[in-house]
Coordinates of C-alpha atoms in Angstrom, one line a residue:
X1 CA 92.7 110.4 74.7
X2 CA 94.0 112.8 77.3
X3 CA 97.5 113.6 77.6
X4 CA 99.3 115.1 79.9
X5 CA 102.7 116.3 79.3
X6 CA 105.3 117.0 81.6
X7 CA 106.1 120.8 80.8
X8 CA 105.8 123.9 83.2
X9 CA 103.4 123.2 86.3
X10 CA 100.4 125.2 86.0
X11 CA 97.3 125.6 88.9
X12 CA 93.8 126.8 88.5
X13 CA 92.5 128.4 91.5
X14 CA 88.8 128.5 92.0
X15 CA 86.5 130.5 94.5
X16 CA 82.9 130.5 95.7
X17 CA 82.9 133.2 97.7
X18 CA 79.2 133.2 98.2
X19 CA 78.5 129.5 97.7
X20 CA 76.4 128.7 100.8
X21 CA 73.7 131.7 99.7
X22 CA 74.1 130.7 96.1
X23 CA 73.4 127.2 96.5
X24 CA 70.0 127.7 98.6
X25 CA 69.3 130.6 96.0
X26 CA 69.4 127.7 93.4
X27 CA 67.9 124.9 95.1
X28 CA 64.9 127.2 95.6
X29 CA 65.1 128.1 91.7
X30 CA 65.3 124.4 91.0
X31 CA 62.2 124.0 93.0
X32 CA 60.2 127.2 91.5
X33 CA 60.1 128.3 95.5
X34 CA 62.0 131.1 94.6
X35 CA 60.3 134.8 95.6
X36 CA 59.3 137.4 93.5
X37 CA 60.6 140.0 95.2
X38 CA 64.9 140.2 95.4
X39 CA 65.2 140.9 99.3
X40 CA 68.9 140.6 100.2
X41 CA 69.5 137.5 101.6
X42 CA 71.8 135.6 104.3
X43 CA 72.9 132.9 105.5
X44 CA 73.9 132.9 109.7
X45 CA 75.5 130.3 112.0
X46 CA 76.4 130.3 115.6
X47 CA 79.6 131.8 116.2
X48 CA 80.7 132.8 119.6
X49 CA 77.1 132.5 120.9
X50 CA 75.3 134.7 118.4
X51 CA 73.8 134.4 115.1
X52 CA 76.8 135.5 113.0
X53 CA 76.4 136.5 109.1
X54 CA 78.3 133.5 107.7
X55 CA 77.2 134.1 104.0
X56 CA 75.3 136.6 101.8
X57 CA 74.2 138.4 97.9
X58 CA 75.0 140.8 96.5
X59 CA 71.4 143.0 97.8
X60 CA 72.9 142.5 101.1
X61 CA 76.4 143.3 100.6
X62 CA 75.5 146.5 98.9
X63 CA 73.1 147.7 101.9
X64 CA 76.7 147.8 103.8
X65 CA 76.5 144.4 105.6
X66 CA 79.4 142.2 105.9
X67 CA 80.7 138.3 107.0
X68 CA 80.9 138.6 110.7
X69 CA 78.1 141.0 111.3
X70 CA 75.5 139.9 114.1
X71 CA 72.3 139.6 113.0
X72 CA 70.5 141.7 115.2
X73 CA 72.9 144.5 113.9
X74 CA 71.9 143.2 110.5
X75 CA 68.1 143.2 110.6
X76 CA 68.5 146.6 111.8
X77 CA 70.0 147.8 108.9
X78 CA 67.2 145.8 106.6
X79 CA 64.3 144.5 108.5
X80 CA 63.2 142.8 105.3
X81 CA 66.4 140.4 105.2
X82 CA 65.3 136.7 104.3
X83 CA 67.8 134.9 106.9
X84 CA 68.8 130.8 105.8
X85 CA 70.2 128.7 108.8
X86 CA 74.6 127.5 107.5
X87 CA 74.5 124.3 106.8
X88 CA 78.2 123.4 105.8
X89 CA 77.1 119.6 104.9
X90 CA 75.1 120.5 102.4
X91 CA 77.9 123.4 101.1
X92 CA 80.8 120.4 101.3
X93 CA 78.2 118.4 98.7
X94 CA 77.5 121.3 96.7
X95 CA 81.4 121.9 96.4
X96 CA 82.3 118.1 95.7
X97 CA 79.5 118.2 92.9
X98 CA 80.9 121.2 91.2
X99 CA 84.4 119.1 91.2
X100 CA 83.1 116.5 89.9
X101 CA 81.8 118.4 87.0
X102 CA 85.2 120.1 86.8
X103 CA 86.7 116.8 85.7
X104 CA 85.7 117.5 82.4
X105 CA 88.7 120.0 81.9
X106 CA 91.0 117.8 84.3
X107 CA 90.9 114.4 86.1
X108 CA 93.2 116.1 88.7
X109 CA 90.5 118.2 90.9
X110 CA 91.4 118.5 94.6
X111 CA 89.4 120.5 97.1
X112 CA 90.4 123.9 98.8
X113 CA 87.7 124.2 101.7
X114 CA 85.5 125.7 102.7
X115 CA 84.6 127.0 99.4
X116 CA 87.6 126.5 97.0
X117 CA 89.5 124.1 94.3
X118 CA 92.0 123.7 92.8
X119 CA 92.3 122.1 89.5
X120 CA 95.7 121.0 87.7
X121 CA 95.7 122.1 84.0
X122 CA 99.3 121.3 83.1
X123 CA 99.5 120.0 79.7
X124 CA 95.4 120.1 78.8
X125 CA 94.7 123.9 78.1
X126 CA 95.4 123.1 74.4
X127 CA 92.1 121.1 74.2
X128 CA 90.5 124.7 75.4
X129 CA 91.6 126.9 73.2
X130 CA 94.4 128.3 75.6
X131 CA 94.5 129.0 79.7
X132 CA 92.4 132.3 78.9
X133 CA 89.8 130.3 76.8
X134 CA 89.7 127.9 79.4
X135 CA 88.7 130.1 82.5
X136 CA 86.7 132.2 80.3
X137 CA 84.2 129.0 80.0
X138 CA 85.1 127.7 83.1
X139 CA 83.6 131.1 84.9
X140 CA 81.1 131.4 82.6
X141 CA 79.3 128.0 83.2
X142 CA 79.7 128.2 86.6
X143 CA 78.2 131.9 86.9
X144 CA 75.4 130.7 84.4
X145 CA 74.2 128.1 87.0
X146 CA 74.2 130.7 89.6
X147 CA 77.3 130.4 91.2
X148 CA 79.4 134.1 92.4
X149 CA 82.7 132.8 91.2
X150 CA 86.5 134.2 91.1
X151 CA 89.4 132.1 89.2
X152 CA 92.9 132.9 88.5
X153 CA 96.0 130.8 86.8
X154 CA 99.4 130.6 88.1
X155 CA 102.5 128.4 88.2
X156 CA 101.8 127.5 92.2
X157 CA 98.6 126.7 94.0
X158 CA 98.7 129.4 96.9
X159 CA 99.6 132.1 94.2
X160 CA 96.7 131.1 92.3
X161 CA 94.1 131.4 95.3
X162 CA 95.8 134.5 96.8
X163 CA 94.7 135.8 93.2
X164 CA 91.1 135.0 93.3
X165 CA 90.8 136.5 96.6
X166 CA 91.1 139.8 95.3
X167 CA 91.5 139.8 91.4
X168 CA 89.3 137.7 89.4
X169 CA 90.8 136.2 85.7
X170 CA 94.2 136.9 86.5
X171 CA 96.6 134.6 84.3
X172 CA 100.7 135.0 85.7
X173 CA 102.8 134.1 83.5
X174 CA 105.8 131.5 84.6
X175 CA 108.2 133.2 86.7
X176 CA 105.8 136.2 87.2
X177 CA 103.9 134.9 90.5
X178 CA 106.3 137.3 92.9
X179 CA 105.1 140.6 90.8
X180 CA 101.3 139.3 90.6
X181 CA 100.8 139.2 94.5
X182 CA 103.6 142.0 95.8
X183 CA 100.5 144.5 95.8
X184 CA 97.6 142.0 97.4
X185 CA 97.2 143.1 101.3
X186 CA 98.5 140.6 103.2
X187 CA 95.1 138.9 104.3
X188 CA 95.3 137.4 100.7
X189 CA 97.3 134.8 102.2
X190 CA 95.3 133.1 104.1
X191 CA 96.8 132.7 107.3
X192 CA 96.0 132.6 110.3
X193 CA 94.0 135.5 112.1
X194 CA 96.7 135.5 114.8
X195 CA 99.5 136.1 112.2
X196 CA 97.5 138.2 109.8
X197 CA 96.6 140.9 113.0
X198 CA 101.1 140.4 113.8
X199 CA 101.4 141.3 109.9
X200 CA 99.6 144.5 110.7
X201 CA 100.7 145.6 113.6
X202 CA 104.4 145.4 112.4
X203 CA 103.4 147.9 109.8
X204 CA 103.0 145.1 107.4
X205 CA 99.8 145.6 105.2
X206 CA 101.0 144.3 101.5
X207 CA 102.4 141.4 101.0
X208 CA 105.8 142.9 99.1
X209 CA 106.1 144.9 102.8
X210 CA 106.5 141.0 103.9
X211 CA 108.7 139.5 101.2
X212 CA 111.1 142.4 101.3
X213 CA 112.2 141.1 105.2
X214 CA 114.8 138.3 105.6
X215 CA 113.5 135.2 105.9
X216 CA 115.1 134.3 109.1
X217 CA 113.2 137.2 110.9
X218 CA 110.0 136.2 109.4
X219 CA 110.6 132.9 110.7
X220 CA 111.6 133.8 114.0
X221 CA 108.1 136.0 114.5
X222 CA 105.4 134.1 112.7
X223 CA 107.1 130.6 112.2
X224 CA 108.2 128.6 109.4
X225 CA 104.7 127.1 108.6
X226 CA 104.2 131.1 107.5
X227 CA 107.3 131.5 105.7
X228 CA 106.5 128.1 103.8
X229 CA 103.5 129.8 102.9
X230 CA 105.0 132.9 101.3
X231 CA 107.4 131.6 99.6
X232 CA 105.1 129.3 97.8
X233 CA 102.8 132.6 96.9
X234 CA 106.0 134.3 95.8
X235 CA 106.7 131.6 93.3
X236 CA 109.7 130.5 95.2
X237 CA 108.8 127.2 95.8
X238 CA 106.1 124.9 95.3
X239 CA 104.0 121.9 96.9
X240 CA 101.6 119.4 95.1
X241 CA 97.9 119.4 95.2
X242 CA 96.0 116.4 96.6
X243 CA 93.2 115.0 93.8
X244 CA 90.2 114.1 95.3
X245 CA 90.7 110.9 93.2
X246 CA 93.8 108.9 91.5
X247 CA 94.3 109.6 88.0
X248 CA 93.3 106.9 86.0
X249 CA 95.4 104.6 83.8
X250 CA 93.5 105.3 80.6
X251 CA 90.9 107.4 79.7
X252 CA 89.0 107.9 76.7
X253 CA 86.2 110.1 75.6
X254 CA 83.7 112.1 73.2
X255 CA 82.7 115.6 73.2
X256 CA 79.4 116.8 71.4
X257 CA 79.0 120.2 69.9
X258 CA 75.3 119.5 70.8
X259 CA 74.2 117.7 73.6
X260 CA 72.7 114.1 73.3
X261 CA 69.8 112.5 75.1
X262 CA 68.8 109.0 73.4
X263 CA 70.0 105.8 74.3
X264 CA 71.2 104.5 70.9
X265 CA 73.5 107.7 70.8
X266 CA 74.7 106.7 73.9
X267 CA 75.1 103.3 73.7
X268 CA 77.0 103.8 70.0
X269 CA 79.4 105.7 72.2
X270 CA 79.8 104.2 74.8
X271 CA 80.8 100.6 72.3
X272 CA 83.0 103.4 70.6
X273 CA 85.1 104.6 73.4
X274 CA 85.6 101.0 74.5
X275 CA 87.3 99.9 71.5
X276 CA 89.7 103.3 72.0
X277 CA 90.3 102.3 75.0
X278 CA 91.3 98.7 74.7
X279 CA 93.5 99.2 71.7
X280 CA 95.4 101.7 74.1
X281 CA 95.7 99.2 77.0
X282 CA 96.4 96.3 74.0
X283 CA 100.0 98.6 73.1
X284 CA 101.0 98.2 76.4
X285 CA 99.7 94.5 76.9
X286 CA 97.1 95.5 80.0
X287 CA 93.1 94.5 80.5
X288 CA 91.2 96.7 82.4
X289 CA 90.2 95.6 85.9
X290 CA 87.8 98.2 86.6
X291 CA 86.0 100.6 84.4
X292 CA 84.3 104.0 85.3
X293 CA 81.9 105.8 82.6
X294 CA 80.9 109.2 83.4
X295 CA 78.4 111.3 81.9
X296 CA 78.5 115.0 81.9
X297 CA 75.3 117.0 81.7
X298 CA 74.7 120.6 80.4
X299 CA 73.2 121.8 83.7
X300 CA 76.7 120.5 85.6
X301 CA 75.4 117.3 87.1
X302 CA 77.8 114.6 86.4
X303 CA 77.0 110.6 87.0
X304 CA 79.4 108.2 87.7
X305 CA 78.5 104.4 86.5
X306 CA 81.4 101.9 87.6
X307 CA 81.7 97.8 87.0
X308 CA 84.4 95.9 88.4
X309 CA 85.8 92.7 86.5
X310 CA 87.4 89.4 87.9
X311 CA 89.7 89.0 85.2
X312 CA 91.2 91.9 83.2
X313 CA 89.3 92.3 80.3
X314 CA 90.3 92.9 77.0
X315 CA 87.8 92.6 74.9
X316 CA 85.3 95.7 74.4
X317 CA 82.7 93.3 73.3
X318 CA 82.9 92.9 76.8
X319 CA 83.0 95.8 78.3
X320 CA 79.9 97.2 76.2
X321 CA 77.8 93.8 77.8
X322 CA 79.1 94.9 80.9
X323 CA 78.0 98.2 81.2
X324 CA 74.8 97.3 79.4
X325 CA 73.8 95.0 82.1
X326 CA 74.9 98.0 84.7
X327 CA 73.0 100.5 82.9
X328 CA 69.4 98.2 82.5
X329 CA 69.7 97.6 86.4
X330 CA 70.0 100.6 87.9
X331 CA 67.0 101.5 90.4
X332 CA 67.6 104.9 89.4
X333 CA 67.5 105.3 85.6
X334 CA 70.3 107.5 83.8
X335 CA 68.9 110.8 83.3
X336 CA 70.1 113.0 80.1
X337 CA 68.2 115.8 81.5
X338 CA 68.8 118.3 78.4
X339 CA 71.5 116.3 77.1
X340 CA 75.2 114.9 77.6
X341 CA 78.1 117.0 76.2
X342 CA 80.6 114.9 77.2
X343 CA 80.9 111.1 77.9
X344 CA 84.1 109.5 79.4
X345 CA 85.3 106.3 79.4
X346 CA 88.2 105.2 81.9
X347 CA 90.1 102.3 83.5
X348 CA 91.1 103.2 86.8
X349 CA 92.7 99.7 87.4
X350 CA 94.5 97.5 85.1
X351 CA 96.6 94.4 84.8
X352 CA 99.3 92.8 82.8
X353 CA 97.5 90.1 80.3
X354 CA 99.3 87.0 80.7
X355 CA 99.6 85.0 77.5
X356 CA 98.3 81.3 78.6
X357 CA 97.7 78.1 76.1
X358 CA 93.8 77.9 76.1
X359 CA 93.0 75.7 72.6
X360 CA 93.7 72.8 74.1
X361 CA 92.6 73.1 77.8
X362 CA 88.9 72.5 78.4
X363 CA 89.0 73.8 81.9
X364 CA 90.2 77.3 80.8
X365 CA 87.9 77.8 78.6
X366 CA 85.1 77.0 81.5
X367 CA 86.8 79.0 83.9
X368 CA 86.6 82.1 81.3
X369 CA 83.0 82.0 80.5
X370 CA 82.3 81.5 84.6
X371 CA 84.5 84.4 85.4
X372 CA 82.4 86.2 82.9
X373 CA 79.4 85.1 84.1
X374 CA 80.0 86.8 87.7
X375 CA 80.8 90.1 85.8
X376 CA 77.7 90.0 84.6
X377 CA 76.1 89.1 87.8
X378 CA 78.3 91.6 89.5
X379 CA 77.6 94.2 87.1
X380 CA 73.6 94.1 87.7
X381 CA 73.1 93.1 91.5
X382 CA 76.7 94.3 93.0
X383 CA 79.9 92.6 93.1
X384 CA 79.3 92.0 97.3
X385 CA 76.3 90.1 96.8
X386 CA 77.9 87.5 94.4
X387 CA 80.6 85.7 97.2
X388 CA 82.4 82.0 97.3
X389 CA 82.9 80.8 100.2
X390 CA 86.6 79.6 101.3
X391 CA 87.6 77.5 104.3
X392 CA 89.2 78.7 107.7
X393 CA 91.4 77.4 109.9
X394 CA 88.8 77.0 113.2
X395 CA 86.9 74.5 114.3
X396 CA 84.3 77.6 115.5
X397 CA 81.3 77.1 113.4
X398 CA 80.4 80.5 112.5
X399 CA 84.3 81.0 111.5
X400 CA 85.0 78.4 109.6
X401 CA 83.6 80.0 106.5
X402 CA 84.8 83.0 104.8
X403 CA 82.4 84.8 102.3
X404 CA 84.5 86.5 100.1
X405 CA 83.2 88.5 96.9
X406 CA 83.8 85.8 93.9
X407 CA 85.3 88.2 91.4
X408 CA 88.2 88.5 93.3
X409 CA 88.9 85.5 95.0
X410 CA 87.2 83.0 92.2
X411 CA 90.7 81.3 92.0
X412 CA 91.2 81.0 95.5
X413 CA 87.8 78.9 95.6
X414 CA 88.8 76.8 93.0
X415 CA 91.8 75.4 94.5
X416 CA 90.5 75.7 98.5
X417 CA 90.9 72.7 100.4
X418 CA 87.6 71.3 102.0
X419 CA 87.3 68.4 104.4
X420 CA 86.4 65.4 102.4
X421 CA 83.3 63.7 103.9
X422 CA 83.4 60.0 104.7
X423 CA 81.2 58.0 102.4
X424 CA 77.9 56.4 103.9
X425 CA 78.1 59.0 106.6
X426 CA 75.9 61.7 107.8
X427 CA 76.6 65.0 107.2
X428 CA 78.6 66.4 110.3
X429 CA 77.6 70.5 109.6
X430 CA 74.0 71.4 108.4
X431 CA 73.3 72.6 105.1
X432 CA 71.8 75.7 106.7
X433 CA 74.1 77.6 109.8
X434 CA 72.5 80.6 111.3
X435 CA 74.6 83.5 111.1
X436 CA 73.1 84.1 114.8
X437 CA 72.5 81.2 117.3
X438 CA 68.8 80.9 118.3
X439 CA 68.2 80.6 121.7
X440 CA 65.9 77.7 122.3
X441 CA 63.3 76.4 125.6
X442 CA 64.5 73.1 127.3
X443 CA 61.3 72.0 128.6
X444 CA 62.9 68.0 129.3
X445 CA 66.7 66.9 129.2
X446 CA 68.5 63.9 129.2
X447 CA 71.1 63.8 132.1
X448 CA 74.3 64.7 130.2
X449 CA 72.9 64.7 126.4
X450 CA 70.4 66.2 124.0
X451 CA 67.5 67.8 125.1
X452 CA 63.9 65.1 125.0
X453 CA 61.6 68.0 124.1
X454 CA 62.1 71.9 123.2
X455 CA 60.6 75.0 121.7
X456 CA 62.0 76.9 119.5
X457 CA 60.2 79.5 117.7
X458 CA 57.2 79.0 119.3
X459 CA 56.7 74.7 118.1
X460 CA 57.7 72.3 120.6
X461 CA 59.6 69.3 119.2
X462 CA 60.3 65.9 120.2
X463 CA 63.6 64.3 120.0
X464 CA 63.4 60.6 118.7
X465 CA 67.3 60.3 117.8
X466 CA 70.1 62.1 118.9
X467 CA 74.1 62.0 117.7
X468 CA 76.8 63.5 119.8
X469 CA 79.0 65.0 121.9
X470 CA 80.8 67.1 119.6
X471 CA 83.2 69.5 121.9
X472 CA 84.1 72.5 120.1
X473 CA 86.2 74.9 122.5
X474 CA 87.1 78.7 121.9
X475 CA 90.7 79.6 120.9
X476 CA 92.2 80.2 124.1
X477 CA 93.6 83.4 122.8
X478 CA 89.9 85.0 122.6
X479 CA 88.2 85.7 125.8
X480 CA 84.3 85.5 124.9
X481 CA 82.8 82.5 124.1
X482 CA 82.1 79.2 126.6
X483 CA 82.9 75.4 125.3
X484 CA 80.4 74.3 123.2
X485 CA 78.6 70.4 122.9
X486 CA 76.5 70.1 119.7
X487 CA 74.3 67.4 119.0
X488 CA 72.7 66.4 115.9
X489 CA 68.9 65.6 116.6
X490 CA 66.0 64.5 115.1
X491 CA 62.3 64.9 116.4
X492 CA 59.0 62.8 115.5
X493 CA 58.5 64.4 112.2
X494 CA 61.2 63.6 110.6
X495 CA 63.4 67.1 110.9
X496 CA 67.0 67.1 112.1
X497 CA 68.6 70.4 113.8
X498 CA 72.1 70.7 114.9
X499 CA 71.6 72.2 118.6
X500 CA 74.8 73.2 121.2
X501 CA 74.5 73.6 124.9
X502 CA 76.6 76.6 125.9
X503 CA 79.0 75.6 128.5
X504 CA 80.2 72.0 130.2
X505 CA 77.4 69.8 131.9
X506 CA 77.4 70.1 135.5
X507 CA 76.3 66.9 137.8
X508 CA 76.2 69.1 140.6
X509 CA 73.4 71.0 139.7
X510 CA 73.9 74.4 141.9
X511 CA 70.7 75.7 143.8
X512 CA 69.5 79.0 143.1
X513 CA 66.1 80.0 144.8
X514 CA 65.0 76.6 144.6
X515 CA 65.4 76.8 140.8
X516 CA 68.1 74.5 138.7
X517 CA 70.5 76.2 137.4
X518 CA 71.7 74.4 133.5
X519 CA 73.9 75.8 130.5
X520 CA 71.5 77.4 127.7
X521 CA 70.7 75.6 124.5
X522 CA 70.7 77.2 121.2
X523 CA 70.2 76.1 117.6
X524 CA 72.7 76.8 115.6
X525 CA 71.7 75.1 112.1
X526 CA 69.4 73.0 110.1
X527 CA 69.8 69.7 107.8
X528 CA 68.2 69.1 104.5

């Protein structure tokens, strides 16, 4: 199990300096549309209403072209460039996947756009090796799958990316982070261009030039958000990262000096880890609520397989079924690719386990294998589709009913309070209600009541027996919506429909054109 002790902070900064060009150069690679030649390469975008150089390799860097540089100016330095449209959707993906397979090292990942991370190693470089083991791999992976990548350690998160910007595997030491970054030009900060172009202009070109003012007249110039800024790079003060997602209560998992592929390896894992994790949640008296496997590949893809659970669950038993079921149903099978090196079993949400008296109450034990039922349910079509329905306070039709996802609100079924129907009476609401009213064709009416003969959806129907006024009004507090009659009905074969006329009858029918003017009628519902 991962721990996480509370000593010394410590921040890994990480930086793709050339991610958007690296991550076409491997799509293509991926695809086997990769050239044969090695013509430098860039990516542009639109910037001040020109084709811009927002990206580019190493070829192209070391013809003497830079970020920034039009590209006219560029393809006449290299007619031969290959030139890639920016696209910063697709680099935002490509970053979020490479923090997702950075949760391997740490569950506490949090993006540093456009093209950075940051990653919280406080207390896990031990399972490494050490901090210098730890980027060592980290880099090397990452540069493996084709990735231009810089990374440095420190005890705050802006002295750890002023680092990468300009010295690659740096490790500072704790209380070392204002000697690491006195000699980094000023532009290592990253602030903004307005304050960096100040910075210079004041004679200002390394950042020790800036920390050896007073504060007060840094302030005064280039504001306190700068200041803030500086002092955090100087080690003076610090500010939290922001995860991309919560840490999880528990978490358990299994590394693999060699990867594995099969599904019996897998599945022996995964029923391994949940009995780890359920005798951790068992010390502290907590079932798991909902459960989140990931599987790590080699090549850095990482997928996420989650199941949610009515009750909490404390019984791994139960948790294997569950993700069994999840696994066998998805459209898109779990690939291994060229193996897993690390699974990971976790319980983001969790719940004290009440102690209840079940040996001698019937009812519990029914309401236990139902609840377990929907899990399973849940787990293989999706915990919205599987909904109880629970009563409202409105007499609107359409409102009256809330579909609410049973796992969750299974209790609140049980004990809702219907309206009891009257014995030897008809139904007064159709076993079928249209989420959307149907409009339907009047052709003959009875003054005041049901219509004698309709079409709706393209039959015409008879009416034989009719039931009704039943006045339903809109809540006075909502402004759409006109008082409705319904009117149970029945036509010459037999078939009942619940129709409504939309609006109050009116004897005086108003003259429009020569034409009669009458409320629409629409069906709302159908009865067994």
């Amino acid at each position: 199990m991962s721990a996480f002790s509370r000593n010394r902070r410590r921040i890994l900064s990480l930086w793709l300096p050339r991610l958007p060009i690296d991550r076409i150069k491997r799509q293509l690679w991926q695809s086997d549309a990769a050239p044969a030649n090695d013509d430098p390469s860039i990516v542009v975008a639109k910037q001040n209403n020109a084709l811009q150089i927002f990206a580019l390799d190493d070829a192209a860097a070391r013809l003497g072209l830079d970020v920034g540089l039009p590209l006219a100016n560029a393809r006449a330095i290299c007619p031969q460039l290959r030139v890639f449209d920016a696209d910063e959707a697709a680099d935002a993906h490509a970053l979020n996947a490479i923090a997702d397979w950075c949760d391997r090292f740490t569950p506490l990942v949090a993006l540093d756009p456009p093209h950075g991370l940051f990653l919280d190693i406080t207390g896990c470089v031990h399972l490494f090796g050490g901090e210098a083991a730890m980027l060592r791999l980290l880099c090397d992976v990452l540069t493996a799958q084709g990735f231009a990548v810089s990374a440095a350690i420190a005890g705050t998160a802006v002295c750890a990316r002023t680092l990468t910007r300009h010295v690659h595997g740096r490790i500072v030491a704790e209380g070392e982070e204002a000697d690491a970054v006195r000699p980094l030009p000023v532009s290592a900060l990253g602030a903004d261009a307005a304050v960096a172009t100040g910075l210079r202009r004041a004679g200002l070109k390394i950042i020790g030039d800036v920390a050896s003012r007073a504060r007060h007249e840094i302030t005064a110039r280039f504001g306190a958000g700068f200041t803030t800024l500086l002092e955090q790079a100087l080690g003076h003060s610090d500010a939290p990262i922001s995860p991309r997602k919560p840490l999880p209560d528990y978490i358990v998992e299994k590394r693999f000096a060699e990867p594995v592929a099969t599904e019996a390896v897998i599945s022996a894992t995964l029923s391994g880890l949940a009995k780890m994790l359920v005798a951790a949640m068992a010390q502290q008296g907590k079932g798991a609520r909902r459960l989140e496997a990931c599987f790590f590949r080699t090549d850095g893809a990482v997928r996420t397989i989650m199941v949610d659970t009515g009750r909490p669950v404390t019984r791994p038993e139960m948790i294997d079924r569950l993700f069994r079921e999840r696994l066998g149903a998805l459209s898109d099978p779990l690939d291994p690719g060229f193996g897993f090196d690390l699974i990971r079993l976790s319980a983001s949400r969790t719940e004290i386990v009440v102690q209840e008296q079940r040996d001698l109450d019937a009812n519990m034990h029914d309401n236990d294998e139902l609840a377990a039922l929907i899990d399973r349910i849940a787990a293989r079509i999706g915990g919205k589709r599987v909904v109880v329905h629970l009563p409202q306070d409105t007499h609107i039709p359409e409102r009256a009913v809330l579909a609410a996802p049973a796992q969750h609100h299974l209790a609140a079924a049980a004990h809702a309070a219907w309206t009891p129907r009257v014995e030897g009476e008809p139904p007064l609401r159709p076993l079928r209600l249209f989420e959307r009213p149907e409009q339907i064709k009047v052709i003959a009416q009875v003054p005041d009541g049901p219509p004698a003969r309709f079409v709706w959806r393209r039959a015409t129907h008879a009416v034989i027996r009719a039931e009704g006024p039943e006045r339903v009004a809109m809540e006075w507090w909502r402004a759409e919506g006109l008082t409705r009659d319904y009117f149970r009905v029945e036509d010459e074969a037999g078939l009942r429909f619940w129709l409504y006329r939309d609006g109050l009858y009116d004897r005086e029918i108003v003259q429009e054109e020569g034409k009669a003017v009458q409320p629409n009628w629409y069906m709302h519902g159908l009865f067994a």
